[in-house]
XYZ file of C-alpha atoms in Angstrom:
237
model
C -16.381 61.486 134.160
C -17.950 60.721 130.699
C -16.345 63.208 127.756
C -17.616 62.455 124.538
C -21.617 61.392 124.823
C -23.010 59.988 121.585
C -26.361 59.035 122.059
C -28.224 57.652 117.799
C -26.297 60.107 115.737
C -27.748 59.519 112.173
C -26.433 61.861 109.365
C -27.650 61.835 106.035
C -25.984 63.631 102.957
C -28.801 64.299 100.559
C -30.801 61.034 100.268
C -27.094 59.336 101.070
C -27.092 57.699 105.139
C -23.873 57.818 105.910
C -24.210 57.357 109.758
C -27.049 55.029 110.826
C -27.981 55.498 114.157
C -24.918 55.022 116.379
C -24.238 55.412 120.051
C -20.798 55.408 122.170
C -18.776 57.218 125.163
C -15.671 57.848 125.700
C -14.209 58.674 128.799
C -11.986 61.637 130.796
C -8.662 60.927 129.519
C -9.888 57.908 127.576
C -7.978 56.878 123.959
C -10.839 55.983 122.236
C -10.244 54.007 118.252
C -13.334 54.529 115.627
C -11.831 51.794 113.410
C -13.313 50.859 110.017
C -12.998 50.265 106.461
C -13.163 52.944 103.772
C -16.850 54.923 103.387
C -17.844 53.078 106.713
C -18.687 56.549 108.547
C -15.310 57.147 110.788
C -14.475 60.439 109.049
C -18.520 61.514 109.347
C -18.574 61.087 112.659
C -15.384 62.865 113.492
C -16.394 66.208 111.415
C -19.439 65.682 113.609
C -17.990 65.563 116.309
C -15.722 68.381 115.191
C -18.619 70.579 115.353
C -17.993 71.185 111.257
C -20.741 69.166 110.497
C -24.463 69.732 111.573
C -26.074 66.305 112.833
C -29.037 65.156 111.294
C -30.294 63.502 114.356
C -29.175 62.454 117.513
C -27.614 64.087 120.144
C -24.087 64.532 120.718
C -21.785 65.640 124.194
C -18.914 66.631 125.132
C -17.392 68.002 128.732
C -21.349 67.747 129.322
C -21.584 70.990 125.836
C -24.333 69.958 124.196
C -23.204 70.122 120.440
C -26.204 72.013 118.996
C -26.317 74.632 121.302
C -23.275 74.877 122.927
C -20.900 74.985 119.493
C -18.785 77.670 120.039
C -17.714 76.603 123.782
C -17.041 72.800 122.368
C -14.466 74.659 119.505
C -12.244 76.461 121.938
C -11.433 73.015 123.570
C -11.547 71.522 121.336
C -8.703 70.428 117.994
C -9.161 68.893 114.690
C -6.354 67.232 113.218
C -8.035 66.275 109.643
C -6.573 63.250 107.285
C -5.970 65.725 104.614
C -5.486 68.349 106.651
C -2.252 70.877 105.158
C -0.748 74.561 106.399
C 0.124 77.154 104.411
C 3.418 75.854 102.105
C 4.574 79.711 102.396
C 4.974 80.016 105.664
C 7.797 78.624 107.574
C 7.129 76.072 110.512
C 7.577 78.302 113.229
C 5.530 81.433 111.801
C 2.732 78.913 110.797
C 2.312 78.016 114.655
C 2.297 81.578 115.244
C -0.412 82.151 113.073
C -2.757 79.358 114.716
C -1.669 80.906 118.495
C -2.528 84.056 117.173
C -5.896 82.865 117.292
C -6.055 82.454 120.953
C -5.277 84.486 124.083
C -2.186 86.110 123.489
C -0.899 85.051 127.249
C -0.916 81.615 126.742
C 0.736 82.562 122.584
C 4.605 82.093 123.120
C 3.717 78.535 125.605
C 1.817 77.279 123.313
C 4.022 78.233 120.220
C 6.937 75.844 121.999
C 4.942 72.945 122.991
C 4.054 72.919 119.195
C 7.724 73.471 118.087
C 8.943 70.610 121.064
C 6.286 68.726 119.488
C 6.675 68.901 116.295
C 10.298 68.021 116.820
C 11.646 69.025 113.975
C 14.583 70.651 114.890
C 16.544 73.253 112.624
C 13.712 72.475 110.090
C 10.948 74.390 111.992
C 12.177 77.787 110.892
C 11.897 76.660 106.928
C 9.113 76.784 104.665
C 6.829 74.294 104.858
C 6.969 73.881 101.374
C 10.167 72.255 101.416
C 8.846 69.537 104.084
C 8.213 66.046 102.913
C 5.215 64.499 103.784
C 6.519 63.035 107.247
C 7.917 67.129 108.090
C 4.191 68.287 107.645
C 2.328 65.715 109.650
C 4.654 65.949 112.693
C 3.976 69.677 112.251
C 0.060 69.468 112.236
C 0.487 67.289 114.789
C 2.232 70.221 117.029
C -0.512 71.871 115.788
C -3.217 70.104 117.010
C -1.795 69.407 120.086
C 0.027 72.165 121.534
C -3.400 73.862 122.757
C -3.601 71.823 124.934
C -7.118 70.669 124.334
C -9.287 68.240 126.460
C -10.486 66.521 123.712
C -8.627 65.904 120.620
C -9.852 64.598 117.349
C -7.421 63.012 115.050
C -7.914 60.797 111.617
C -4.970 58.853 110.350
C -2.446 61.413 112.765
C 0.555 58.985 111.659
C -0.358 59.360 107.799
C 2.779 59.469 105.720
C 4.942 59.316 109.022
C 7.447 56.254 108.645
C 8.273 53.496 111.401
C 10.336 55.768 113.276
C 8.292 59.472 112.993
C 5.013 57.506 113.820
C 6.572 55.631 117.286
C 6.893 59.377 118.156
C 3.757 60.533 117.189
C 2.271 57.644 118.958
C 4.224 58.645 121.948
C 3.604 61.981 122.329
C -0.669 61.064 121.634
C -0.278 58.236 125.100
C 1.798 61.058 126.932
C -1.222 63.689 125.869
C -3.855 61.380 127.110
C -2.098 61.395 130.791
C -1.988 64.632 131.415
C -5.535 64.282 130.999
C -6.552 65.160 127.265
C -8.881 63.049 125.565
C -8.130 61.584 122.737
C -10.720 60.321 119.403
C -8.548 58.821 116.769
C -9.309 57.481 113.509
C -6.365 55.101 111.528
C -6.445 52.107 109.368
C -3.289 50.766 111.368
C -4.603 47.906 113.213
C -1.514 48.037 114.916
C -1.446 51.604 116.063
C -5.136 51.332 117.090
C -4.046 48.198 119.487
C -1.442 50.112 121.271
C -2.727 52.977 121.556
C -6.465 52.198 121.602
C -7.642 52.125 125.213
C -11.266 51.064 124.028
C -12.497 51.262 120.222
C -15.280 50.807 117.977
C -15.556 49.135 114.645
C -18.066 50.549 112.083
C -19.792 49.275 108.890
C -21.580 50.562 106.794
C -22.130 53.212 109.126
C -22.991 51.656 111.881
C -21.275 50.240 114.737
C -20.848 46.704 114.693
C -18.222 45.754 117.626
C -17.171 47.500 120.453
C -14.908 46.788 123.112
C -11.439 46.897 124.708
C -8.510 45.327 122.456
C -7.581 42.632 124.444
C -11.152 41.305 125.012
C -12.671 41.678 121.499
C -9.309 38.840 120.797
C -10.558 36.582 123.259
C -14.265 36.564 122.099
C -12.792 36.319 118.157
C -10.351 33.575 119.165
C -8.004 36.561 117.574
C -4.276 37.145 117.810
C -4.502 40.741 117.046
C -6.838 43.414 115.963
C -6.396 43.105 112.431
C -8.123 39.384 112.965
C -11.022 40.996 114.363
C -11.401 43.474 112.210
C -11.601 41.703 108.850
C -13.829 38.677 110.970
C -16.404 41.356 112.045
C -16.584 44.024 109.091
C -17.019 41.503 106.251
């Protein structure tokens, strides 16, 4: 089953064409990566898929819902973690997760919060105010918030941003475990090793266009590269 189907997506910001007719699809339960240099259009694509931005032209279907006609239905089954996301600093970590959970079904509220606490894995610090958290702790809380709702599609922009090696490894494991349970993951990352480790397929974006797509191993073989970073530097110039 195709979970995300993007066809000829175009997105303009005034006279600036940020995305120039790209097409790709993500299978259900797959981890799919969008990578490219700054300003290539990755974050714009994620924001459009997450229904935060309207498309200029083209089409997107998520779980067979049309993004223009069924945006409200789509928002109920997806979760989006922006790179620059924040949390209410005057709340404790637990209270923040409670606040988010209140937007969902009350019957699932407690289970959702406990899932978020497990994912964030902040120990006793979950009951400290968010303004006392390090950047890494904040990111773990936000990943917990994004995944605790058990979304059909998780859209993650730089999920391990600001994390040290150990915390980053824990988050990557969580993302993989989440996908194994049936959640489809669409992510963007500047960390090529992360992309290579996590993603079953990737698309490389440059100047608003997809310039290469495929499985990491296949792309490394095609470009006689030792890793995805080498593929990236050879394709995106």
